[in-house]
PDB file of C-alpha atoms and ligand atoms in Angstrom:
ATOM      1  CA  MET M 732      51.527  14.349-104.816  1.00  0.00           C
ATOM      2  CA  GLY M 733      53.575  13.792-101.721  1.00  0.00           C
ATOM      3  CA  VAL M 734      53.829  15.215 -98.071  1.00  0.00           C
ATOM      4  CA  LEU M 735      57.032  15.255 -95.804  1.00  0.00           C
ATOM      5  CA  GLY M 736      56.180  15.451 -92.133  1.00  0.00           C
ATOM      6  CA  ALA M 737      52.868  13.640 -93.143  1.00  0.00           C
ATOM      7  CA  LYS M 738      52.280  12.466 -89.606  1.00  0.00           C
ATOM      8  CA  GLY M 739      52.774  16.003 -88.205  1.00  0.00           C
ATOM      9  CA  LYS M 740      49.760  18.430 -86.889  1.00  0.00           C
ATOM     10  CA  VAL M 741      49.497  20.094 -90.394  1.00  0.00           C
ATOM     11  CA  GLY M 742      50.880  17.112 -92.554  1.00  0.00           C
ATOM     12  CA  GLN M 743      47.992  15.192 -91.332  1.00  0.00           C
ATOM     13  CA  ALA M 744      45.557  17.593 -92.216  1.00  0.00           C
ATOM     14  CA  ILE M 745      46.891  18.224 -95.726  1.00  0.00           C
ATOM     15  CA  CYS M 746      46.773  14.429 -96.345  1.00  0.00           C
ATOM     16  CA  LYS M 747      42.922  14.442 -95.283  1.00  0.00           C
ATOM     17  CA  GLY M 748      42.684  17.712 -97.508  1.00  0.00           C
ATOM     18  CA  VAL M 749      44.351  15.721-100.742  1.00  0.00           C
ATOM     19  CA  GLU M 750      42.236  12.815-100.140  1.00  0.00           C
ATOM     20  CA  ASP M 751      39.122  14.891-100.082  1.00  0.00           C
ATOM     21  CA  ALA M 752      40.204  16.564-103.419  1.00  0.00           C
ATOM     22  CA  ALA M 753      39.027  15.057-106.705  1.00  0.00           C
ATOM     23  CA  ASP M 754      41.799  16.453-109.030  1.00  0.00           C
ATOM     24  CA  LEU M 755      44.833  15.239-106.630  1.00  0.00           C
ATOM     25  CA  GLU M 756      46.092  11.963-105.784  1.00  0.00           C
ATOM     26  CA  LEU M 757      48.396  11.343-102.669  1.00  0.00           C
ATOM     27  CA  VAL M 758      51.034   9.052-103.908  1.00  0.00           C
ATOM     28  CA  ALA M 759      53.768   9.102-101.197  1.00  0.00           C
ATOM     29  CA  THR M 760      54.044  10.400 -97.580  1.00  0.00           C
ATOM     30  CA  VAL M 761      57.408  10.656 -95.582  1.00  0.00           C
ATOM     31  CA  ASP M 762      57.869  11.023 -92.024  1.00  0.00           C
ATOM     32  CA  LYS M 763      60.828  11.204 -89.801  1.00  0.00           C
ATOM     33  CA  ASP M 764      63.441   8.280 -90.553  1.00  0.00           C
ATOM     34  CA  GLU M 765      61.232   7.255 -93.722  1.00  0.00           C
ATOM     35  CA  ARG M 766      63.095   7.455 -96.988  1.00  0.00           C
ATOM     36  CA  ILE M 767      62.682  10.547 -98.809  1.00  0.00           C
ATOM     37  CA  ASP M 768      63.243   8.595-102.093  1.00  0.00           C
ATOM     38  CA  ALA M 769      60.009   7.305-101.752  1.00  0.00           C
ATOM     39  CA  PHE M 770      59.230  10.323-103.885  1.00  0.00           C
ATOM     40  CA  VAL M 771      61.612   9.360-106.653  1.00  0.00           C
ATOM     41  CA  THR M 772      60.567   5.707-106.988  1.00  0.00           C
ATOM     42  CA  SER M 773      56.686   6.681-106.973  1.00  0.00           C
ATOM     43  CA  GLY M 774      57.143   9.433-109.674  1.00  0.00           C
ATOM     44  CA  THR M 775      55.926  12.035-107.400  1.00  0.00           C
ATOM     45  CA  GLN M 776      55.443  15.569-109.192  1.00  0.00           C
ATOM     46  CA  VAL M 777      54.813  18.015-106.146  1.00  0.00           C
ATOM     47  CA  VAL M 778      55.745  17.505-102.459  1.00  0.00           C
ATOM     48  CA  VAL M 779      54.328  19.583 -99.545  1.00  0.00           C
ATOM     49  CA  ASP M 780      56.843  19.944 -96.637  1.00  0.00           C
ATOM     50  CA  PHE M 781      55.643  20.562 -92.986  1.00  0.00           C
ATOM     51  CA  THR M 782      58.367  19.322 -91.248  1.00  0.00           C
ATOM     52  CA  ASN M 783      60.818  21.561 -88.858  1.00  0.00           C
ATOM     53  CA  PRO M 784      63.567  24.066 -89.452  1.00  0.00           C
ATOM     54  CA  ASP M 785      66.444  21.857 -88.979  1.00  0.00           C
ATOM     55  CA  VAL M 786      65.517  19.344 -91.753  1.00  0.00           C
ATOM     56  CA  VAL M 787      63.672  21.240 -94.323  1.00  0.00           C
ATOM     57  CA  MET M 788      67.041  22.538 -96.414  1.00  0.00           C
ATOM     58  CA  GLY M 789      67.983  19.001 -96.964  1.00  0.00           C
ATOM     59  CA  ASN M 790      64.705  17.947 -98.130  1.00  0.00           C
ATOM     60  CA  LEU M 791      64.289  20.955-100.297  1.00  0.00           C
ATOM     61  CA  GLU M 792      67.802  20.268-101.888  1.00  0.00           C
ATOM     62  CA  PHE M 793      67.072  16.630-102.395  1.00  0.00           C
ATOM     63  CA  LEU M 794      63.561  17.412-104.280  1.00  0.00           C
ATOM     64  CA  VAL M 795      64.882  20.256-106.405  1.00  0.00           C
ATOM     65  CA  ARG M 796      67.988  18.006-107.213  1.00  0.00           C
ATOM     66  CA  ASN M 797      65.526  15.395-108.077  1.00  0.00           C
ATOM     67  CA  GLY M 798      62.880  17.753-110.461  1.00  0.00           C
ATOM     68  CA  ILE M 799      60.131  17.417-108.099  1.00  0.00           C
ATOM     69  CA  HIS M 800      58.348  20.700-107.209  1.00  0.00           C
ATOM     70  CA  ALA M 801      57.935  21.757-103.617  1.00  0.00           C
ATOM     71  CA  VAL M 802      55.387  23.619-101.643  1.00  0.00           C
ATOM     72  CA  VAL M 803      56.887  24.696 -98.225  1.00  0.00           C
ATOM     73  CA  GLY M 804      55.206  25.676 -95.128  1.00  0.00           C
ATOM     74  CA  THR M 805      57.834  24.904 -92.714  1.00  0.00           C
ATOM     75  CA  THR M 806      59.342  28.039 -90.947  1.00  0.00           C
ATOM     76  CA  GLY M 807      63.085  29.293 -90.456  1.00  0.00           C
ATOM     77  CA  PHE M 808      63.554  30.896 -94.022  1.00  0.00           C
ATOM     78  CA  ASP M 809      65.754  33.955 -93.678  1.00  0.00           C
ATOM     79  CA  GLU M 810      67.480  35.590 -96.579  1.00  0.00           C
ATOM     80  CA  GLU M 811      70.509  33.511 -96.893  1.00  0.00           C
ATOM     81  CA  ARG M 812      68.474  30.175 -97.022  1.00  0.00           C
ATOM     82  CA  LEU M 813      66.244  31.705 -99.711  1.00  0.00           C
ATOM     83  CA  GLU M 814      69.496  32.425-101.553  1.00  0.00           C
ATOM     84  CA  GLN M 815      70.445  29.021-101.290  1.00  0.00           C
ATOM     85  CA  VAL M 816      67.059  27.782-102.583  1.00  0.00           C
ATOM     86  CA  ARG M 817      67.363  30.251-105.568  1.00  0.00           C
ATOM     87  CA  GLY M 818      70.647  28.487-106.297  1.00  0.00           C
ATOM     88  CA  TRP M 819      69.317  25.154-106.289  1.00  0.00           C
ATOM     89  CA  VAL M 820      66.369  26.117-108.675  1.00  0.00           C
ATOM     90  CA  ALA M 821      68.666  27.890-111.207  1.00  0.00           C
ATOM     91  CA  GLU M 822      70.509  24.516-111.453  1.00  0.00           C
ATOM     92  CA  SER M 823      67.319  22.653-111.891  1.00  0.00           C
ATOM     93  CA  PRO M 824      65.361  24.337-114.750  1.00  0.00           C
ATOM     94  CA  GLY M 825      61.874  23.916-114.799  1.00  0.00           C
ATOM     95  CA  THR M 826      61.271  23.115-111.302  1.00  0.00           C
ATOM     96  CA  GLY M 827      59.390  25.244-109.067  1.00  0.00           C
ATOM     97  CA  VAL M 828      59.540  26.040-105.467  1.00  0.00           C
ATOM     98  CA  LEU M 829      56.760  28.027-103.033  1.00  0.00           C
ATOM     99  CA  ILE M 830      57.665  28.810 -99.702  1.00  0.00           C
ATOM    100  CA  ALA M 831      55.063  30.694 -97.802  1.00  0.00           C
ATOM    101  CA  PRO M 832      55.362  31.751 -94.066  1.00  0.00           C
ATOM    102  CA  ASN M 833      51.453  31.306 -93.833  1.00  0.00           C
ATOM    103  CA  PHE M 834      49.039  29.694 -95.974  1.00  0.00           C
ATOM    104  CA  ALA M 835      45.799  30.845 -94.378  1.00  0.00           C
ATOM    105  CA  ILE M 836      44.115  33.611 -96.499  1.00  0.00           C
ATOM    106  CA  GLY M 837      43.251  35.879 -93.451  1.00  0.00           C
ATOM    107  CA  ALA M 838      46.782  35.573 -92.443  1.00  0.00           C
ATOM    108  CA  VAL M 839      47.921  36.709 -95.728  1.00  0.00           C
ATOM    109  CA  LEU M 840      45.427  39.402 -95.622  1.00  0.00           C
ATOM    110  CA  SER M 841      46.333  40.662 -92.461  1.00  0.00           C
ATOM    111  CA  MET M 842      49.598  41.071 -93.322  1.00  0.00           C
ATOM    112  CA  ARG M 843      48.506  43.027 -96.501  1.00  0.00           C
ATOM    113  CA  PHE M 844      46.460  45.438 -93.894  1.00  0.00           C
ATOM    114  CA  ALA M 845      49.165  45.893 -91.833  1.00  0.00           C
ATOM    115  CA  GLN M 846      51.842  46.778 -94.437  1.00  0.00           C
ATOM    116  CA  ALA M 847      48.840  49.365 -95.917  1.00  0.00           C
ATOM    117  CA  ALA M 848      48.437  50.827 -92.385  1.00  0.00           C
ATOM    118  CA  ALA M 849      52.204  50.824 -91.217  1.00  0.00           C
ATOM    119  CA  ARG M 850      53.012  54.515 -92.578  1.00  0.00           C
ATOM    120  CA  PHE M 851      49.772  56.206 -90.953  1.00  0.00           C
ATOM    121  CA  PHE M 852      50.597  55.267 -87.082  1.00  0.00           C
ATOM    122  CA  ASP M 853      53.712  56.482 -84.875  1.00  0.00           C
ATOM    123  CA  SER M 854      53.805  53.212 -83.019  1.00  0.00           C
ATOM    124  CA  VAL M 855      53.408  49.547 -84.173  1.00  0.00           C
ATOM    125  CA  GLU M 856      53.968  46.285 -82.604  1.00  0.00           C
ATOM    126  CA  VAL M 857      53.394  42.480 -83.223  1.00  0.00           C
ATOM    127  CA  ILE M 858      51.939  39.951 -80.756  1.00  0.00           C
ATOM    128  CA  GLU M 859      52.114  36.234 -82.006  1.00  0.00           C
ATOM    129  CA  LEU M 860      50.291  33.645 -80.159  1.00  0.00           C
ATOM    130  CA  HIS M 861      50.698  29.930 -80.766  1.00  0.00           C
ATOM    131  CA  HIS M 862      50.488  26.663 -79.099  1.00  0.00           C
ATOM    132  CA  PRO M 863      53.214  25.573 -76.824  1.00  0.00           C
ATOM    133  CA  ASN M 864      54.855  22.692 -78.921  1.00  0.00           C
ATOM    134  CA  LYS M 865      55.453  25.167 -81.434  1.00  0.00           C
ATOM    135  CA  LEU M 866      59.639  24.831 -81.889  1.00  0.00           C
ATOM    136  CA  ASP M 867      60.566  28.540 -83.316  1.00  0.00           C
ATOM    137  CA  ALA M 868      60.073  32.095 -81.800  1.00  0.00           C
ATOM    138  CA  PRO M 869      58.976  34.445 -83.375  1.00  0.00           C
ATOM    139  CA  SER M 870      56.828  32.766 -85.626  1.00  0.00           C
ATOM    140  CA  GLY M 871      57.690  32.705 -89.630  1.00  0.00           C
ATOM    141  CA  THR M 872      54.408  35.000 -89.924  1.00  0.00           C
ATOM    142  CA  ALA M 873      55.562  37.473 -87.339  1.00  0.00           C
ATOM    143  CA  TYR M 874      59.043  37.671 -89.105  1.00  0.00           C
ATOM    144  CA  ARG M 875      57.312  38.539 -92.309  1.00  0.00           C
ATOM    145  CA  THR M 876      54.841  40.934 -90.837  1.00  0.00           C
ATOM    146  CA  ALA M 877      57.508  42.938 -89.196  1.00  0.00           C
ATOM    147  CA  ALA M 878      59.692  42.851 -92.361  1.00  0.00           C
ATOM    148  CA  LEU M 879      56.649  44.371 -94.558  1.00  0.00           C
ATOM    149  CA  ILE M 880      55.831  47.003 -91.891  1.00  0.00           C
ATOM    150  CA  ALA M 881      59.320  47.995 -91.536  1.00  0.00           C
ATOM    151  CA  GLU M 882      59.511  48.291 -95.161  1.00  0.00           C
ATOM    152  CA  ALA M 883      56.465  50.324 -95.646  1.00  0.00           C
ATOM    153  CA  ARG M 884      57.735  52.572 -92.771  1.00  0.00           C
ATOM    154  CA  ALA M 885      60.963  53.210 -94.288  1.00  0.00           C
ATOM    155  CA  ALA M 886      59.575  53.816 -97.786  1.00  0.00           C
ATOM    156  CA  ALA M 887      57.211  56.614 -96.409  1.00  0.00           C
ATOM    157  CA  GLY M 888      60.192  58.053 -94.044  1.00  0.00           C
ATOM    158  CA  VAL M 889      58.343  56.899 -90.679  1.00  0.00           C
ATOM    159  CA  GLY M 890      60.896  56.166 -88.065  1.00  0.00           C
ATOM    160  CA  ARG M 891      61.136  53.881 -85.153  1.00  0.00           C
ATOM    161  CA  SER M 892      57.952  53.532 -82.623  1.00  0.00           C
ATOM    162  CA  PRO M 893      58.703  55.931 -79.656  1.00  0.00           C
ATOM    163  CA  ASP M 894      59.858  54.223 -76.848  1.00  0.00           C
ATOM    164  CA  ALA M 895      61.149  55.775 -73.403  1.00  0.00           C
ATOM    165  CA  THR M 896      62.029  52.394 -71.830  1.00  0.00           C
ATOM    166  CA  ALA M 897      65.196  53.048 -69.689  1.00  0.00           C
ATOM    167  CA  THR M 898      65.713  49.832 -67.454  1.00  0.00           C
ATOM    168  CA  GLU M 899      64.279  46.539 -68.956  1.00  0.00           C
ATOM    169  CA  LEU M 900      64.097  43.193 -67.932  1.00  0.00           C
ATOM    170  CA  ASP M 901      65.530  40.872 -70.645  1.00  0.00           C
ATOM    171  CA  GLY M 902      62.873  40.160 -72.981  1.00  0.00           C
ATOM    172  CA  ALA M 903      60.097  42.354 -71.531  1.00  0.00           C
ATOM    173  CA  ARG M 904      60.121  44.492 -74.764  1.00  0.00           C
ATOM    174  CA  GLY M 905      60.115  41.364 -77.152  1.00  0.00           C
ATOM    175  CA  ALA M 906      62.416  40.838 -79.804  1.00  0.00           C
ATOM    176  CA  ASP M 907      63.361  43.637 -82.426  1.00  0.00           C
ATOM    177  CA  VAL M 908      62.650  42.322 -85.783  1.00  0.00           C
ATOM    178  CA  ASP M 909      63.663  45.068 -88.228  1.00  0.00           C
ATOM    179  CA  GLY M 910      63.097  47.760 -85.753  1.00  0.00           C
ATOM    180  CA  VAL M 911      59.706  46.332 -85.071  1.00  0.00           C
ATOM    181  CA  ARG M 912      58.997  44.841 -81.604  1.00  0.00           C
ATOM    182  CA  VAL M 913      57.586  41.206 -81.856  1.00  0.00           C
ATOM    183  CA  HIS M 914      56.052  39.463 -78.469  1.00  0.00           C
ATOM    184  CA  SER M 915      55.700  35.707 -78.506  1.00  0.00           C
ATOM    185  CA  VAL M 916      53.086  34.002 -76.381  1.00  0.00           C
ATOM    186  CA  ARG M 917      52.924  29.960 -75.947  1.00  0.00           C
ATOM    187  CA  LEU M 918      49.760  28.942 -74.781  1.00  0.00           C
ATOM    188  CA  ALA M 919      48.011  25.523 -74.066  1.00  0.00           C
ATOM    189  CA  GLY M 920      44.637  25.565 -76.276  1.00  0.00           C
ATOM    190  CA  LEU M 921      45.830  28.056 -78.905  1.00  0.00           C
ATOM    191  CA  VAL M 922      46.795  27.130 -82.666  1.00  0.00           C
ATOM    192  CA  ALA M 923      48.222  30.189 -84.490  1.00  0.00           C
ATOM    193  CA  HIS M 924      47.209  33.721 -83.648  1.00  0.00           C
ATOM    194  CA  GLN M 925      48.586  37.059 -84.404  1.00  0.00           C
ATOM    195  CA  GLU M 926      47.636  40.654 -83.449  1.00  0.00           C
ATOM    196  CA  ILE M 927      49.362  43.945 -85.069  1.00  0.00           C
ATOM    197  CA  LEU M 928      48.768  46.872 -82.800  1.00  0.00           C
ATOM    198  CA  LEU M 929      49.268  50.341 -84.352  1.00  0.00           C
ATOM    199  CA  GLY M 930      48.655  53.721 -82.419  1.00  0.00           C
ATOM    200  CA  THR M 931      48.700  57.471 -83.022  1.00  0.00           C
ATOM    201  CA  GLN M 932      47.454  60.406 -81.313  1.00  0.00           C
ATOM    202  CA  GLY M 933      44.086  59.764 -79.754  1.00  0.00           C
ATOM    203  CA  GLU M 934      43.331  56.221 -81.473  1.00  0.00           C
ATOM    204  CA  THR M 935      44.519  52.543 -81.725  1.00  0.00           C
ATOM    205  CA  LEU M 936      43.961  50.191 -84.644  1.00  0.00           C
ATOM    206  CA  THR M 937      44.380  46.441 -83.883  1.00  0.00           C
ATOM    207  CA  ILE M 938      44.347  43.890 -86.967  1.00  0.00           C
ATOM    208  CA  ARG M 939      43.778  40.278 -85.438  1.00  0.00           C
ATOM    209  CA  HIS M 940      43.941  36.969 -87.152  1.00  0.00           C
ATOM    210  CA  ASP M 941      43.312  33.400 -85.705  1.00  0.00           C
ATOM    211  CA  SER M 942      43.544  30.139 -87.044  1.00  0.00           C
ATOM    212  CA  ILE M 943      41.182  28.213 -84.830  1.00  0.00           C
ATOM    213  CA  ASP M 944      41.780  24.964 -86.871  1.00  0.00           C
ATOM    214  CA  ARG M 945      44.707  23.689 -88.950  1.00  0.00           C
ATOM    215  CA  THR M 946      42.434  22.836 -91.821  1.00  0.00           C
ATOM    216  CA  SER M 947      42.817  26.820 -92.191  1.00  0.00           C
ATOM    217  CA  PHE M 948      46.012  26.110 -94.058  1.00  0.00           C
ATOM    218  CA  VAL M 949      44.769  23.158 -96.426  1.00  0.00           C
ATOM    219  CA  PRO M 950      43.257  25.667 -99.584  1.00  0.00           C
ATOM    220  CA  GLY M 951      46.304  27.946 -99.613  1.00  0.00           C
ATOM    221  CA  VAL M 952      48.612  24.691 -99.823  1.00  0.00           C
ATOM    222  CA  LEU M 953      46.470  22.854-102.501  1.00  0.00           C
ATOM    223  CA  LEU M 954      46.239  25.890-104.389  1.00  0.00           C
ATOM    224  CA  GLY M 955      50.304  25.957-104.447  1.00  0.00           C
ATOM    225  CA  VAL M 956      50.149  22.253-105.235  1.00  0.00           C
ATOM    226  CA  ARG M 957      48.041  22.975-108.350  1.00  0.00           C
ATOM    227  CA  GLU M 958      50.100  26.030-109.571  1.00  0.00           C
ATOM    228  CA  ILE M 959      53.749  25.393-108.719  1.00  0.00           C
ATOM    229  CA  GLY M 960      54.243  23.267-111.830  1.00  0.00           C
ATOM    230  CA  ALA M 961      53.497  26.417-113.779  1.00  0.00           C
ATOM    231  CA  ARG M 962      56.047  28.590-112.055  1.00  0.00           C
ATOM    232  CA  PRO M 963      59.576  27.801-112.369  1.00  0.00           C
ATOM    233  CA  GLY M 964      61.881  28.982-109.970  1.00  0.00           C
ATOM    234  CA  LEU M 965      61.185  30.591-106.219  1.00  0.00           C
ATOM    235  CA  THR M 966      58.356  31.991-105.143  1.00  0.00           C
ATOM    236  CA  VAL M 967      57.928  33.431-101.787  1.00  0.00           C
ATOM    237  CA  GLY M 968      54.420  33.802-100.136  1.00  0.00           C
ATOM    238  CA  ILE M 969      50.996  32.764-101.922  1.00  0.00           C
ATOM    239  CA  ASP M 970      50.353  36.341-102.570  1.00  0.00           C
ATOM    240  CA  PRO M 971      51.429  35.894-106.468  1.00  0.00           C
ATOM    241  CA  LEU M 972      48.856  32.902-106.628  1.00  0.00           C
ATOM    242  CA  LEU M 973      45.871  35.269-105.201  1.00  0.00           C
ATOM    243  CA  ASN M 974      46.594  37.698-107.838  1.00  0.00           C
ATOM    244  CA  PHE M 975      47.351  40.571-105.344  1.00  0.00           C
TER     245      PHE M 975
HETATM  246  N1  LIG S2195      53.356  28.375 -93.407  1.00  0.00           N
HETATM  247  C1  LIG S2195      52.297  27.772 -92.715  1.00  0.00           C
HETATM  248  O1  LIG S2195      51.018  28.456 -93.111  1.00  0.00           O
HETATM  249  C2  LIG S2195      52.477  26.951 -91.595  1.00  0.00           C
HETATM  250  C3  LIG S2195      53.819  26.671 -91.125  1.00  0.00           C
HETATM  251  N2  LIG S2195      53.836  25.790 -90.036  1.00  0.00           N
HETATM  252  C4  LIG S2195      55.054  25.322 -89.892  1.00  0.00           C
HETATM  253  O2  LIG S2195      54.929  23.952 -90.577  1.00  0.00           O
HETATM  254  C5  LIG S2195      55.954  23.214 -89.482  1.00  0.00           C
HETATM  255  C6  LIG S2195      55.544  21.823 -89.000  1.00  0.00           C
HETATM  256  O3  LIG S2195      54.400  22.414 -87.887  1.00  0.00           O
HETATM  257  P1  LIG S2195      53.611  21.468 -87.314  1.00  0.00           P
HETATM  258  O4  LIG S2195      53.077  20.492 -88.371  1.00  0.00           O
HETATM  259  O5  LIG S2195      52.707  21.938 -86.249  1.00  0.00           O
HETATM  260  O6  LIG S2195      54.805  20.370 -86.436  1.00  0.00           O
HETATM  261  P2  LIG S2195      54.771  18.837 -86.123  1.00  0.00           P
HETATM  262  O7  LIG S2195      55.786  18.685 -85.217  1.00  0.00           O
HETATM  263  O8  LIG S2195      53.426  18.581 -85.727  1.00  0.00           O
HETATM  264  O9  LIG S2195      54.968  18.099 -87.531  1.00  0.00           O
HETATM  265  C7  LIG S2195      56.016  17.975 -87.855  1.00  0.00           C
HETATM  266  C8  LIG S2195      56.388  16.451 -88.455  1.00  0.00           C
HETATM  267  O10 LIG S2195      57.536  16.438 -89.483  1.00  0.00           O
HETATM  268  C9  LIG S2195      58.234  15.040 -88.841  1.00  0.00           C
HETATM  269  N3  LIG S2195      59.680  15.081 -89.199  1.00  0.00           N
HETATM  270  C10 LIG S2195      60.774  15.575 -88.566  1.00  0.00           C
HETATM  271  N4  LIG S2195      61.649  15.415 -89.085  1.00  0.00           N
HETATM  272  C11 LIG S2195      61.406  15.012 -90.543  1.00  0.00           C
HETATM  273  C12 LIG S2195      62.227  14.513 -91.809  1.00  0.00           C
HETATM  274  N5  LIG S2195      63.540  14.930 -91.579  1.00  0.00           N
HETATM  275  N6  LIG S2195      61.423  13.982 -92.687  1.00  0.00           N
HETATM  276  C13 LIG S2195      60.080  13.975 -92.828  1.00  0.00           C
HETATM  277  N7  LIG S2195      59.313  14.073 -91.721  1.00  0.00           N
HETATM  278  C14 LIG S2195      59.898  14.693 -90.602  1.00  0.00           C
HETATM  279  C15 LIG S2195      57.803  15.280 -87.280  1.00  0.00           C
HETATM  280  O11 LIG S2195      58.271  13.690 -86.799  1.00  0.00           O
HETATM  281  P3  LIG S2195      58.574  14.081 -85.092  1.00  0.00           P
HETATM  282  O12 LIG S2195      57.312  14.438 -84.623  1.00  0.00           O
HETATM  283  O13 LIG S2195      58.969  12.563 -84.984  1.00  0.00           O
HETATM  284  O14 LIG S2195      59.915  14.828 -84.986  1.00  0.00           O
HETATM  285  C16 LIG S2195      56.528  15.674 -87.349  1.00  0.00           C
HETATM  286  O15 LIG S2195      55.673  14.389 -87.580  1.00  0.00           O
HETATM  287  C17 LIG S2195      56.627  24.310 -88.324  1.00  0.00           C
HETATM  288  O16 LIG S2195      57.554  24.752 -88.812  1.00  0.00           O
HETATM  289  C18 LIG S2195      55.455  25.143 -88.454  1.00  0.00           C
HETATM  290  O17 LIG S2195      56.092  26.534 -87.770  1.00  0.00           O
HETATM  291  C19 LIG S2195      52.643  25.627 -89.329  1.00  0.00           C
HETATM  292  C20 LIG S2195      51.485  25.749 -89.603  1.00  0.00           C
HETATM  293  C21 LIG S2195      51.061  26.596 -90.715  1.00  0.00           C
HETATM  294  O1  LIG S2196      53.985  26.335 -86.086  1.00  0.00           O
HETATM  295  C1  LIG S2196      52.865  26.512 -86.043  1.00  0.00           C
HETATM  296  O2  LIG S2196      51.593  26.512 -85.844  1.00  0.00           O
HETATM  297  C2  LIG S2196      52.699  27.859 -87.185  1.00  0.00           C
HETATM  298  N1  LIG S2196      53.617  28.412 -88.032  1.00  0.00           N
HETATM  299  C3  LIG S2196      53.647  29.321 -89.055  1.00  0.00           C
HETATM  300  C4  LIG S2196      54.596  30.215 -88.272  1.00  0.00           C
HETATM  301  O3  LIG S2196      55.581  30.351 -87.556  1.00  0.00           O
HETATM  302  O4  LIG S2196      54.124  31.116 -88.812  1.00  0.00           O
HETATM  303  C5  LIG S2196      52.452  29.772 -89.422  1.00  0.00           C
HETATM  304  C6  LIG S2196      51.377  29.806 -88.351  1.00  0.00           C
HETATM  305  O5  LIG S2196      51.610  30.569 -87.635  1.00  0.00           O
HETATM  306  C7  LIG S2196      51.239  28.234 -87.715  1.00  0.00           C
END
């Protein structure tokens, strides 16, 4: 297998995880300004991408057109981008692409718990907290969490969270993602964290997940690497691989 963004914060953790795995071999790595065709010349079967939202689409198009399976952690995938990827894999039958906003098992579970809880509470807001080098806000995980919450509330006929705010300094109430308020904190010392706050009469529920180390993403990524060859087409999130 290979890694794109191999010198980055997560890329380094993935390379180490692969070296420690008896059943996987790291045959090629590529970082900024290095040649992506190294994956073709080395016969790499699966490539993991942890780069950045500006370059990931070009990387993916190259991989799929060359019949190389891809496991993607890089953020920035809206419905339009996912549709574009579906088009590429349709033209390359047998090639699999897995795109997941978060590979940490606790994060995946916390999204599920939030989805299940969403319809029982009047109010819900999301706070995501990350290291200050993060390029995008809100995080990909927060986008996905808000979308799942919104979907669950709409299906149950629950409306927007009550909010009497009449005057507001720009940004004070966070971003509106599918009708759910999402607040982004960037703080030195943090890795990746998220809280989903739910409230109703006389009680609140807080669902919190903390990635305290980037090794938290490694088992989910390696599961994707092992399974993607058997999953042609586009898979979004690692949930199907966990048999949820
Ligand atoms: N899905 C998940 O579970 C997770 C997703 N992420 C996401 O993964 C992405 C990477 O995160 P992180 O590792 O913290 O970021 P980093 O900036 O630490 O790493 C990105 C690496 O990719 C390199 N790079 C830039 N352009 C290219 C290119 N065209 N080809 C190859 N490599 C390139 C960068 O080089 P340079 O620094 O020189 O630009 C850098 O070495 C982000 O989108 C982040 O949100 C992060 C954690 C978990
Ligand atoms: O940039 C990060 O660090 C992370 N990015 C992903 C996101 O945007 O959700 C996953 C995790 O939160 C870490």
